[in-house]
Amino acid sequence: MKKPILFETGCHHCNVRMNSVFNVLEGDHLSEMSMHKSCNIYKKGQYVFSEHGLPTGLYCINSGKIKIATTGYDGKEQILRLAKSGDIIGYRALLSNERYASSAITLEDASICLIEKDFFFRSMETTPKLMFEVVKKMSRDLKEAEDHIVSLSQKNVRERMAEALLFLKATYGLEEDQQTILVNLSREEIADYVGTSTESCIRLLSEFNHDKIIELKGKKIKIINLPLLIQTANIED
Amino acid sequence: MKKPILFETGCHHCNVRMNSVFNVLEGDHLSEMSMHKSCNIYKKGQYVFSEHGLPTGLYCINSGKIKIATTGYDGKEQILRLAKSGDIIGYRALLSNERYASSAITLEDASICLIEKDFFFRSMETTPKLMFEVVKKMSRDLKEAEDHIVSLSQKNVRERMAEALLFLKATYGLEEDQQTILVNLSREEIADYVGTSTESCIRLLSEFNHDKIIELKGKKIKIINLPLLIQTANIED
DNA sequence: TACTAAATATGATATTTATCATATTTTAAT
DNA sequence: ATTAAAATATGATAAATATCATATTTAGTA
């Protein structure tokens, strides 16, 4: 059932580049970049980088889903962001010259490039467009974080849980055949994103199931009443 | 009792520049900048920019305290950030070429410069150092937002309230004579930052008062047992 | 396949927090 | 200075959520 992992050799031929901040790079610059990056394969559950570690470069996801999480109080994990193919990760610590404040852990087998720190900084300096791309990415992440703050402050757990399912669908999409949410997060991990207890998370999913909003097939979640889910999430506009 | 407002004319003589992202600019560039900025005086409670509006430039605070807030569900205000002298505000929407997602409202009389959009973008392109400064500022704000997410997800209201008082102290400092927290936020506004109801906010401050952690002098808050406040906030390291 | 550990599920209960009600104090305007 | 409005304070109660306990199911492994 495992998907084949593509080994990327040159940035010219990279099939995710145009979906990444590097879409603005051209010709020679790309050849040069190929010399300053390495590509690695990660097994499901592996750390790409760890909290408190020092960044050595910028990670760019070729394939695979990643969670960005930090250790909160009493060691409880907090999922801050989810990343996918084309996303750069670990850029915040790199840009502000700090240690990582969070860890990146693969949710499935993944292939991720590491672009050398020095080369990346030089590229940004010589190619303002690249820097603007990075800035735009950071802007989106900041906006998302602020939306999350409003949600955590003002919505109840039921609403946030519905919102989280919509977020997962928007981020990773649906499985082609089953139409289930295309990410293998445990109930605990969903709880760690929503900001609730594992039991409450399980209970609410069970309630959504009874209410015919979703259908639980094993650990897979299928959205069967999207309008009702949107209504449950209490989303406006 | 009002503080005198300084009218800044030239960026050369700006007394907050070295505390701002513009500390990296020099000579001619500064003279040019003086031609592309305007300085405005705002009364307490005035909007600097509003949610859904289009950015026309970058705001840089000369003096005065500002809250950055967004309208949440059922119109409830959410305070996302607090800004002070030297801080740039409204940069996120400007950089990502979007409408403002939040409003900036003065908490006291303020003096704020507006740097023309085009000039600012040109400056960032010609002076990568300036762009790096902006990136670093955004990094800090993103980090702060993520810390806030962890706090909202994992701490109870009592802990968050203690944390908020420490945050206010760290951000704006203490009144010289009274040693009270140097910002005039109403209980409702504190609640809008902490993510709780106004009543719970009032009740907790009252409890802290009884517990001799703080002292309430009218609407002023004096921290009288800092170690206990830190302990109440449940802060590590 | 059988077995063990982990994950999911659900009930009972305790705790936290919001909401409603109302009193008191402070602030601002006339 | 007086008055009205707003902000703060506090009690009572309801609602939301966490925690603890214990099944049941699922997944991984010998």
Short mmCIF file of C-alpha atoms (C1' of nucleotides) in Angstrom, two decimals:
data_model
loop_
_atom_site.label_atom_id
_atom_site.label_comp_id
_atom_site.label_asym_id
_atom_site.label_seq_id
_atom_site.Cartn_x
_atom_site.Cartn_y
_atom_site.Cartn_z
CA MET A 1 0.00 0.00 0.00
CA LYS A 2 2.99 2.28 0.37
CA LYS A 3 3.51 5.00 -2.19
CA PRO A 4 6.78 4.97 -4.06
CA ILE A 5 9.20 7.65 -2.94
CA LEU A 6 10.75 9.71 -5.70
CA PHE A 7 14.42 10.49 -5.29
CA GLU A 8 14.90 14.02 -6.54
CA THR A 9 18.27 14.75 -7.98
CA GLY A 10 18.25 18.17 -9.64
CA CYS A 11 16.13 21.15 -8.64
CA HIS A 12 15.41 21.70 -12.34
CA HIS A 13 13.38 18.53 -12.43
CA CYS A 14 11.78 18.94 -9.05
CA ASN A 15 8.07 18.34 -9.44
CA VAL A 16 7.08 20.36 -6.39
CA ARG A 17 9.26 23.42 -6.97
CA MET A 18 6.53 25.45 -8.65
CA ASN A 19 4.37 24.90 -5.57
CA SER A 20 7.09 26.16 -3.29
CA VAL A 21 8.81 29.43 -2.50
CA PHE A 22 11.46 28.42 -5.05
CA ASN A 23 9.08 28.93 -7.97
CA VAL A 24 10.74 32.31 -8.49
CA LEU A 25 14.22 30.87 -9.12
CA GLU A 26 15.54 30.29 -12.63
CA GLY A 27 18.23 28.60 -14.72
CA ASP A 28 21.71 28.85 -13.26
CA HIS A 29 20.43 29.57 -9.83
CA LEU A 30 18.61 26.24 -9.84
CA SER A 31 21.67 24.33 -10.97
CA GLU A 32 23.64 25.97 -8.19
CA MET A 33 20.91 25.10 -5.70
CA SER A 34 21.16 21.44 -6.68
CA MET A 35 24.75 21.58 -5.44
CA HIS A 36 23.73 23.02 -2.10
CA LYS A 37 20.91 20.73 -1.10
CA SER A 38 20.54 17.15 0.00
CA CYS A 39 17.47 15.02 -0.16
CA ASN A 40 16.52 12.58 2.57
CA ILE A 41 13.99 9.85 3.08
CA TYR A 42 12.14 9.69 6.39
CA LYS A 43 10.06 6.87 7.80
CA LYS A 44 6.70 7.59 9.36
CA GLY A 45 7.10 8.98 12.86
CA GLN A 46 10.66 10.22 12.35
CA TYR A 47 11.87 13.61 13.51
CA VAL A 48 13.00 15.97 10.74
CA PHE A 49 14.25 18.45 13.32
CA SER A 50 13.81 18.75 17.06
CA GLU A 51 12.90 21.43 19.55
CA HIS A 52 16.03 23.14 20.95
CA GLY A 53 18.19 22.04 18.01
CA LEU A 54 20.11 24.46 15.81
CA PRO A 55 18.98 24.92 12.21
CA THR A 56 21.56 24.01 9.59
CA GLY A 57 19.39 24.85 6.61
CA LEU A 58 15.91 25.10 5.24
CA TYR A 59 13.74 22.01 4.78
CA CYS A 60 11.49 21.76 1.77
CA ILE A 61 9.00 18.91 1.61
CA ASN A 62 9.12 16.85 -1.51
CA SER A 63 6.49 14.35 -0.44
CA GLY A 64 4.84 13.28 2.80
CA LYS A 65 2.82 14.92 5.53
CA ILE A 66 4.46 16.56 8.52
CA LYS A 67 3.29 17.86 11.86
CA ILE A 68 4.98 20.82 13.52
CA ALA A 69 4.56 20.44 17.25
CA THR A 70 5.93 21.84 20.45
CA THR A 71 6.07 20.52 23.97
CA GLY A 72 3.71 22.42 26.23
CA TYR A 73 3.14 22.20 29.94
CA ASP A 74 3.52 18.81 31.66
CA GLY A 75 5.02 17.58 28.42
CA LYS A 76 1.72 17.76 26.56
CA GLU A 77 2.21 18.05 22.82
CA GLN A 78 0.74 20.98 20.94
CA ILE A 79 0.37 20.68 17.19
CA LEU A 80 1.00 24.12 15.74
CA ARG A 81 0.93 23.50 12.03
CA LEU A 82 0.60 20.79 9.44
CA ALA A 83 2.79 20.77 6.36
CA LYS A 84 2.72 19.02 3.03
CA SER A 85 4.48 18.70 -0.29
CA GLY A 86 5.89 22.05 -1.44
CA ASP A 87 5.94 23.56 2.04
CA ILE A 88 9.10 24.84 3.66
CA ILE A 89 9.53 23.97 7.33
CA GLY A 90 11.91 25.16 10.01
CA TYR A 91 12.20 28.59 8.40
CA ARG A 92 11.29 30.63 11.47
CA ALA A 93 14.19 29.51 13.64
CA LEU A 94 16.53 29.72 10.65
CA LEU A 95 15.54 33.29 9.78
CA SER A 96 15.65 34.60 13.31
CA ASN A 97 18.87 32.73 14.03
CA GLU A 98 17.43 30.85 16.98
CA ARG A 99 17.06 27.27 18.09
CA TYR A 100 13.97 25.42 16.95
CA ALA A 101 10.98 26.14 19.19
CA SER A 102 9.15 23.14 17.80
CA SER A 103 9.78 19.75 16.26
CA ALA A 104 8.83 18.45 12.83
CA ILE A 105 7.63 14.85 12.76
CA THR A 106 6.54 12.88 9.71
CA LEU A 107 2.98 11.54 9.70
CA GLU A 108 3.87 9.12 6.89
CA ASP A 109 6.95 8.19 4.89
CA ALA A 110 8.38 11.35 3.42
CA SER A 111 11.08 12.77 1.19
CA ILE A 112 12.48 16.12 2.28
CA CYS A 113 15.25 18.33 0.91
CA LEU A 114 17.60 20.31 3.10
CA ILE A 115 18.92 23.50 1.52
CA GLU A 116 22.18 24.75 3.02
CA LYS A 117 21.76 27.73 5.30
CA ASP A 118 24.47 29.90 3.70
CA PHE A 119 23.28 29.26 0.19
CA PHE A 120 19.71 30.04 1.18
CA PHE A 121 20.66 33.34 2.80
CA ARG A 122 22.79 34.33 -0.18
CA SER A 123 19.92 33.46 -2.51
CA MET A 124 17.53 35.63 -0.56
CA GLU A 125 19.94 38.53 -0.69
CA THR A 126 20.56 38.27 -4.42
CA THR A 127 16.96 37.42 -5.25
CA PRO A 128 14.56 39.71 -3.40
CA LYS A 129 11.70 37.84 -5.05
CA LEU A 130 12.68 34.74 -3.10
CA MET A 131 12.71 36.69 0.13
CA PHE A 132 9.26 38.04 -0.72
CA GLU A 133 8.04 34.49 -1.24
CA VAL A 134 9.35 33.51 2.18
CA VAL A 135 7.76 36.60 3.68
CA LYS A 136 4.43 35.71 2.10
CA LYS A 137 4.67 32.18 3.50
CA MET A 138 5.39 33.56 6.95
CA SER A 139 2.48 35.98 6.58
CA ARG A 140 0.12 33.11 5.83
CA ASP A 141 1.39 31.14 8.82
CA LEU A 142 1.02 34.18 11.08
CA LYS A 143 -2.53 34.74 9.84
CA GLU A 144 -3.33 31.09 10.45
CA ALA A 145 -1.88 31.27 13.96
CA GLU A 146 -3.94 34.35 14.75
CA ASP A 147 -7.11 32.71 13.45
CA HIS A 148 -6.28 29.77 15.70
CA ILE A 149 -5.95 32.15 18.67
CA VAL A 150 -9.40 33.61 18.03
CA SER A 151 -10.86 30.15 17.68
CA LEU A 152 -9.23 28.89 20.90
CA SER A 153 -10.35 32.00 22.77
CA GLN A 154 -13.89 32.26 21.57
CA LYS A 155 -15.17 28.90 20.37
CA ASN A 156 -16.18 25.88 22.38
CA VAL A 157 -14.61 22.47 21.89
CA ARG A 158 -17.43 21.20 19.70
CA GLU A 159 -17.03 24.11 17.29
CA ARG A 160 -13.25 23.80 17.26
CA MET A 161 -13.48 20.08 16.57
CA ALA A 162 -15.73 20.70 13.54
CA GLU A 163 -13.33 23.43 12.43
CA ALA A 164 -10.39 21.05 12.76
CA LEU A 165 -12.04 18.49 10.49
CA LEU A 166 -12.65 21.20 7.89
CA PHE A 167 -9.05 22.32 8.30
CA LEU A 168 -7.73 18.79 7.77
CA LYS A 169 -9.89 18.42 4.68
CA ALA A 170 -8.68 21.77 3.33
CA THR A 171 -5.04 20.96 4.09
CA TYR A 172 -4.72 17.39 2.94
CA GLY A 173 -7.90 16.72 1.00
CA LEU A 174 -9.83 13.48 0.78
CA GLU A 175 -8.87 9.94 -0.11
CA GLU A 176 -9.94 9.34 -3.72
CA ASP A 177 -11.86 6.13 -3.24
CA GLN A 178 -13.18 6.34 0.27
CA GLN A 179 -13.72 10.10 0.50
CA THR A 180 -12.25 9.96 4.00
CA ILE A 181 -9.95 12.63 5.39
CA LEU A 182 -6.50 12.03 3.95
CA VAL A 183 -4.31 12.06 7.02
CA ASN A 184 -3.53 9.55 9.66
CA LEU A 185 -3.79 11.52 12.86
CA SER A 186 -4.64 9.69 16.06
CA ARG A 187 -7.44 11.00 18.24
CA GLU A 188 -4.77 12.22 20.63
CA GLU A 189 -3.08 14.18 17.85
CA ILE A 190 -6.37 15.74 16.76
CA ALA A 191 -6.92 16.68 20.42
CA ASP A 192 -3.41 18.17 20.49
CA TYR A 193 -4.35 20.41 17.60
CA VAL A 194 -7.84 21.31 18.84
CA GLY A 195 -6.66 22.05 22.37
CA THR A 196 -8.77 19.56 24.26
CA SER A 197 -8.42 16.23 26.04
CA THR A 198 -8.17 12.99 24.09
CA GLU A 199 -11.40 11.73 25.67
CA SER A 200 -13.33 14.85 24.70
CA CYS A 201 -12.01 14.54 21.18
CA ILE A 202 -13.11 10.90 20.93
CA ARG A 203 -16.46 11.73 22.47
CA LEU A 204 -17.16 14.58 20.06
CA LEU A 205 -16.22 12.54 17.01
CA SER A 206 -18.55 9.88 18.33
CA GLU A 207 -21.29 12.50 18.71
CA PHE A 208 -20.71 13.79 15.17
CA ASN A 209 -21.02 10.18 14.08
CA HIS A 210 -24.37 9.76 15.83
CA ASP A 211 -25.52 13.10 14.42
CA LYS A 212 -24.71 11.81 10.90
CA ILE A 213 -22.21 14.63 10.32
CA ILE A 214 -19.35 12.22 9.86
CA GLU A 215 -18.94 8.48 9.53
CA LEU A 216 -16.23 6.66 11.45
CA LYS A 217 -14.69 3.75 9.58
CA GLY A 218 -12.12 2.41 11.96
CA LYS A 219 -9.86 5.37 12.54
CA LYS A 220 -10.83 6.91 9.21
CA ILE A 221 -13.19 9.89 9.19
CA LYS A 222 -15.63 10.49 6.35
CA ILE A 223 -17.54 13.75 6.15
CA ILE A 224 -21.10 12.86 5.12
CA ASN A 225 -22.84 16.17 5.84
CA LEU A 226 -20.55 19.04 4.96
CA PRO A 227 -23.12 21.85 5.38
CA LEU A 228 -23.95 20.61 8.87
CA LEU A 229 -20.25 20.34 9.70
CA ILE A 230 -19.71 23.92 8.55
CA GLN A 231 -22.70 24.99 10.63
CA THR A 232 -21.34 23.09 13.64
CA ALA A 233 -18.01 24.86 13.23
CA ASN A 234 -19.96 28.13 13.38
CA ILE A 235 -18.14 29.64 10.44
CA GLU A 236 -19.23 32.93 9.00
CA ASP A 237 -18.81 34.79 5.68
CA MET B 1 -1.34 64.66 33.24
CA LYS B 2 -1.02 64.13 29.49
CA LYS B 3 2.41 63.56 28.07
CA PRO B 4 3.62 66.01 25.44
CA ILE B 5 3.56 64.64 21.92
CA LEU B 6 6.73 65.14 19.90
CA PHE B 7 6.22 66.09 16.29
CA GLU B 8 8.89 64.27 14.34
CA THR B 9 10.00 65.96 11.18
CA GLY B 10 13.06 64.21 9.81
CA CYS B 11 13.86 60.53 10.12
CA HIS B 12 17.47 61.52 10.90
CA HIS B 13 16.37 62.99 14.18
CA CYS B 14 13.82 60.33 15.01
CA ASN B 15 14.40 59.25 18.57
CA VAL B 16 12.82 55.82 18.13
CA ARG B 17 14.44 54.83 14.85
CA MET B 18 17.23 52.84 16.46
CA ASN B 19 14.59 50.78 18.25
CA SER B 20 12.80 50.04 15.02
CA VAL B 21 13.39 48.01 11.89
CA PHE B 22 14.76 51.21 10.34
CA ASN B 23 17.89 51.11 12.51
CA VAL B 24 19.68 49.61 9.50
CA LEU B 25 19.07 52.61 7.22
CA GLU B 26 21.68 55.30 6.72
CA GLY B 27 22.35 58.80 5.41
CA ASP B 28 20.69 59.57 2.09
CA HIS B 29 18.21 56.79 2.49
CA LEU B 30 16.93 58.44 5.66
CA SER B 31 16.61 61.85 4.03
CA GLU B 32 14.66 60.22 1.23
CA MET B 33 12.47 58.42 3.73
CA SER B 34 11.58 61.73 5.37
CA MET B 35 10.04 62.71 2.03
CA HIS B 36 7.94 59.57 1.86
CA LYS B 37 6.40 59.51 5.28
CA SER B 38 3.84 61.47 7.18
CA CYS B 39 3.41 61.71 10.91
CA ASN B 40 0.03 61.79 12.56
CA ILE B 41 -1.34 62.40 16.02
CA TYR B 42 -4.03 60.10 17.34
CA LYS B 43 -6.28 60.57 20.32
CA LYS B 44 -6.84 57.73 22.76
CA GLY B 45 -9.31 55.23 21.36
CA GLN B 46 -8.79 56.20 17.72
CA TYR B 47 -8.40 53.69 14.93
CA VAL B 48 -5.05 53.75 13.13
CA PHE B 49 -6.32 51.25 10.58
CA SER B 50 -9.39 49.06 10.42
CA GLU B 51 -10.19 45.46 9.66
CA HIS B 52 -11.05 44.99 5.96
CA GLY B 53 -9.32 48.21 4.93
CA LEU B 54 -6.54 48.32 2.34
CA PRO B 55 -3.02 49.15 3.50
CA THR B 56 -1.52 52.28 1.98
CA GLY B 57 1.78 52.05 3.79
CA LEU B 58 3.60 50.90 6.88
CA TYR B 59 2.86 52.40 10.29
CA CYS B 60 5.70 52.97 12.70
CA ILE B 61 4.86 54.02 16.24
CA ASN B 62 6.62 57.10 17.47
CA SER B 63 4.91 57.23 20.84
CA GLY B 64 1.82 55.72 22.41
CA LYS B 65 0.47 52.26 23.09
CA ILE B 66 -1.63 50.40 20.56
CA LYS B 67 -3.78 47.28 20.60
CA ILE B 68 -4.09 45.09 17.52
CA ALA B 69 -7.47 43.40 17.68
CA THR B 70 -9.79 41.47 15.46
CA THR B 71 -13.51 40.85 15.58
CA GLY B 72 -14.26 37.26 16.48
CA TYR B 73 -17.52 35.39 16.68
CA ASP B 74 -20.65 37.26 17.73
CA GLY B 75 -18.61 40.44 17.39
CA LYS B 76 -16.43 39.66 20.40
CA GLU B 77 -13.11 41.46 20.24
CA GLN B 78 -9.88 39.45 20.34
CA ILE B 79 -6.70 41.30 21.22
CA LEU B 80 -3.92 39.70 19.20
CA ARG B 81 -0.96 41.88 19.97
CA LEU B 82 0.09 45.00 21.83
CA ALA B 83 2.45 47.48 20.27
CA LYS B 84 4.57 50.34 21.53
CA SER B 85 7.08 52.97 20.50
CA GLY B 86 9.43 51.68 17.82
CA ASP B 87 7.09 48.92 16.67
CA ILE B 88 5.82 48.66 13.12
CA ILE B 89 2.15 47.77 12.73
CA GLY B 90 0.03 46.71 9.82
CA TYR B 91 2.97 45.05 8.11
CA ARG B 92 1.37 41.65 7.59
CA ALA B 93 -1.46 42.81 5.34
CA LEU B 94 0.93 45.16 3.55
CA LEU B 95 3.50 42.45 2.83
CA SER B 96 1.00 39.84 1.71
CA ASN B 97 -0.95 42.41 -0.29
CA GLU B 98 -4.19 41.75 1.53
CA ARG B 99 -6.79 43.72 3.42
CA TYR B 100 -6.22 44.20 7.13
CA ALA B 101 -7.41 41.21 9.15
CA SER B 102 -7.35 43.25 12.32
CA SER B 103 -7.65 46.81 13.55
CA ALA B 104 -5.12 48.97 15.38
CA ILE B 105 -6.57 51.15 18.13
CA THR B 106 -4.66 53.55 20.35
CA LEU B 107 -4.78 52.90 24.11
CA GLU B 108 -3.56 56.45 24.78
CA ASP B 109 -2.69 59.54 22.76
CA ALA B 110 -0.15 58.54 20.17
CA SER B 111 2.10 59.78 17.39
CA ILE B 112 2.50 57.41 14.46
CA CYS B 113 4.31 57.70 11.14
CA LEU B 114 3.00 56.28 7.91
CA ILE B 115 5.67 55.25 5.42
CA GLU B 116 4.49 55.12 1.82
CA LYS B 117 3.94 51.62 0.52
CA ASP B 118 5.97 52.01 -2.69
CA PHE B 119 8.90 53.62 -0.95
CA PHE B 120 8.90 50.89 1.69
CA PHE B 121 8.87 48.09 -0.89
CA ARG B 122 11.64 49.77 -2.88
CA SER B 123 13.69 50.19 0.29
CA MET B 124 13.34 46.52 1.15
CA GLU B 125 14.45 45.55 -2.33
CA THR B 126 17.50 47.80 -2.33
CA THR B 127 18.36 47.15 1.30
CA PRO B 128 18.12 43.43 2.10
CA LYS B 129 19.12 44.29 5.66
CA LEU B 130 15.83 46.15 6.05
CA MET B 131 13.91 43.17 4.75
CA PHE B 132 15.77 40.95 7.22
CA GLU B 133 14.74 43.28 10.02
CA VAL B 134 11.11 43.00 8.97
CA VAL B 135 11.46 39.24 8.71
CA LYS B 136 12.91 39.11 12.22
CA LYS B 137 10.02 41.19 13.55
CA MET B 138 7.53 38.86 11.89
CA SER B 139 9.40 35.87 13.32
CA ARG B 140 9.03 37.27 16.81
CA ASP B 141 5.34 37.92 16.31
CA LEU B 142 4.82 34.41 14.94
CA LYS B 143 6.67 32.93 17.90
CA GLU B 144 4.55 34.97 20.28
CA ALA B 145 1.36 33.86 18.53
CA GLU B 146 2.41 30.23 18.79
CA ASP B 147 3.22 30.59 22.47
CA HIS B 148 -0.22 32.10 22.89
CA ILE B 149 -1.76 29.07 21.14
CA VAL B 150 -0.04 26.67 23.53
CA SER B 151 -1.15 28.74 26.49
CA LEU B 152 -4.77 28.92 25.31
CA SER B 153 -4.80 25.19 24.59
CA GLN B 154 -3.14 23.92 27.71
CA LYS B 155 -3.47 26.39 30.55
CA ASN B 156 -6.50 27.23 32.63
CA VAL B 157 -7.87 30.74 32.93
CA ARG B 158 -6.12 31.43 36.24
CA GLU B 159 -2.73 30.57 34.78
CA ARG B 160 -3.40 32.57 31.64
CA MET B 161 -4.47 35.57 33.67
CA ALA B 162 -1.22 35.50 35.66
CA GLU B 163 0.67 35.10 32.41
CA ALA B 164 -1.14 38.09 30.94
CA LEU B 165 -0.09 40.31 33.84
CA LEU B 166 3.52 39.23 33.37
CA PHE B 167 3.16 39.88 29.65
CA LEU B 168 1.82 43.38 30.25
CA LYS B 169 4.64 44.10 32.63
CA ALA B 170 7.21 42.80 30.13
CA THR B 171 5.66 44.75 27.26
CA TYR B 172 4.97 48.12 28.81
CA GLY B 173 6.81 48.05 32.11
CA LEU B 174 5.78 49.69 35.36
CA GLU B 175 4.77 53.21 36.31
CA GLU B 176 7.80 54.84 37.92
CA ASP B 177 6.19 56.14 41.07
CA GLN B 178 3.37 53.71 41.73
CA GLN B 179 4.99 50.51 40.37
CA THR B 180 1.65 49.68 38.79
CA ILE B 181 1.33 48.09 35.35
CA LEU B 182 1.84 50.81 32.80
CA VAL B 183 -1.14 50.36 30.53
CA ASN B 184 -4.73 51.36 30.76
CA LEU B 185 -6.57 48.26 29.69
CA SER B 186 -10.10 47.72 30.94
CA ARG B 187 -11.02 44.40 32.52
CA GLU B 188 -12.90 43.60 29.36
CA GLU B 189 -9.81 44.23 27.26
CA ILE B 190 -7.66 42.05 29.50
CA ALA B 191 -10.34 39.36 29.13
CA ASP B 192 -10.21 39.83 25.35
CA TYR B 193 -6.51 39.10 25.43
CA VAL B 194 -6.69 36.20 27.90
CA GLY B 195 -9.59 34.55 26.14
CA THR B 196 -12.11 34.52 28.95
CA SER B 197 -15.26 36.34 30.03
CA THR B 198 -15.10 39.80 31.56
CA GLU B 199 -16.60 38.48 34.80
CA SER B 200 -14.02 35.71 35.12
CA CYS B 201 -11.27 38.25 34.50
CA ILE B 202 -12.61 40.55 37.21
CA ARG B 203 -13.08 37.64 39.60
CA LEU B 204 -9.55 36.33 39.10
CA LEU B 205 -7.96 39.73 39.59
CA SER B 206 -10.02 40.01 42.74
CA GLU B 207 -8.74 36.59 43.86
CA PHE B 208 -5.14 37.58 43.13
CA ASN B 209 -5.81 40.65 45.23
CA HIS B 210 -7.05 38.54 48.16
CA ASP B 211 -4.11 36.18 47.72
CA LYS B 212 -1.75 39.19 48.01
CA ILE B 213 -0.28 38.54 44.58
CA ILE B 214 -1.42 41.89 43.26
CA GLU B 215 -2.93 45.04 44.71
CA LEU B 216 -5.83 46.76 43.00
CA LYS B 217 -5.76 50.55 43.24
CA GLY B 218 -8.83 51.58 41.34
CA LYS B 219 -8.28 50.16 37.90
CA LYS B 220 -4.52 50.13 38.41
CA ILE B 221 -2.78 46.84 39.05
CA LYS B 222 0.32 46.58 41.22
CA ILE B 223 2.29 43.35 41.37
CA ILE B 224 3.29 42.82 45.01
CA ASN B 225 4.44 39.20 44.89
CA LEU B 226 6.21 38.54 41.62
CA PRO B 227 7.50 35.04 42.46
CA LEU B 228 3.99 33.94 43.40
CA LEU B 229 2.61 35.47 40.22
CA ILE B 230 5.20 33.57 38.17
CA GLN B 231 4.29 30.42 40.03
CA THR B 232 0.59 31.04 39.43
CA ALA B 233 1.30 31.46 35.72
CA ASN B 234 2.98 28.04 35.85
CA ILE B 235 5.97 29.16 33.85
CA GLU B 236 8.92 26.87 33.38
CA ASP B 237 12.62 27.23 32.43
"C1'" DT C 1 -2.91 -17.34 14.66
"C1'" DA C 2 -2.54 -15.89 19.10
"C1'" DC C 3 -1.14 -12.50 22.11
"C1'" DT C 4 0.02 -7.97 23.90
"C1'" DA C 5 -0.03 -3.28 23.82
"C1'" DA C 6 -2.04 0.64 22.23
"C1'" DA C 7 -5.94 3.15 20.70
"C1'" DT C 8 -10.71 4.03 20.86
"C1'" DA C 9 -15.07 4.20 23.25
"C1'" DT C 10 -18.24 5.42 26.89
"C1'" DG C 11 -20.11 6.13 31.58
"C1'" DA C 12 -19.78 8.57 36.03
"C1'" DT C 13 -18.14 12.32 38.39
"C1'" DA C 14 -15.53 16.45 39.60
"C1'" DT C 15 -13.85 20.73 38.23
"C1'" DT C 16 -13.68 24.73 35.66
"C1'" DT C 17 -15.74 28.41 33.51
"C1'" DA C 18 -19.62 31.03 31.56
"C1'" DT C 19 -23.82 33.16 32.28
"C1'" DC C 20 -27.26 35.65 34.67
"C1'" DA C 21 -28.50 38.72 38.27
"C1'" DT C 22 -27.65 42.50 41.00
"C1'" DA C 23 -24.96 45.64 43.81
"C1'" DT C 24 -21.37 48.96 44.14
"C1'" DT C 25 -17.98 51.99 42.51
"C1'" DT C 26 -15.90 54.91 39.14
"C1'" DT C 27 -16.01 57.94 35.26
"C1'" DA C 28 -17.70 61.35 32.36
"C1'" DA C 29 -20.88 64.83 31.04
"C1'" DT C 30 -23.98 68.45 32.11
"C1'" DA D 1 -21.69 69.29 42.30
"C1'" DT D 2 -25.15 66.22 40.40
"C1'" DT D 3 -26.57 62.74 37.68
"C1'" DA D 4 -26.39 59.15 34.26
"C1'" DA D 5 -23.80 55.79 32.25
"C1'" DA D 6 -20.20 52.71 32.30
"C1'" DA D 7 -17.07 49.76 34.67
"C1'" DT D 8 -16.10 46.82 38.42
"C1'" DA D 9 -17.45 43.52 41.85
"C1'" DT D 10 -19.62 39.40 43.66
"C1'" DG D 11 -23.07 35.76 44.43
"C1'" DA D 12 -25.85 31.95 42.48
"C1'" DT D 13 -26.45 28.81 39.02
"C1'" DA D 14 -25.94 26.42 34.69
"C1'" DA D 15 -23.16 24.66 31.20
"C1'" DA D 16 -18.96 22.95 29.38
"C1'" DT D 17 -15.12 20.24 29.87
"C1'" DA D 18 -11.60 17.42 32.22
"C1'" DT D 19 -10.63 13.53 34.76
"C1'" DC D 20 -10.99 8.91 36.32
"C1'" DA D 21 -12.50 4.35 35.54
"C1'" DT D 22 -13.24 0.62 32.71
"C1'" DA D 23 -14.71 -1.68 28.47
"C1'" DT D 24 -13.92 -2.78 23.79
"C1'" DT D 25 -11.66 -2.64 19.57
"C1'" DT D 26 -7.66 -2.36 16.67
"C1'" DA D 27 -2.94 -2.86 15.35
"C1'" DG D 28 1.43 -4.69 15.74
"C1'" DT D 29 4.42 -8.60 16.67
"C1'" DA D 30 6.17 -13.08 18.09
#
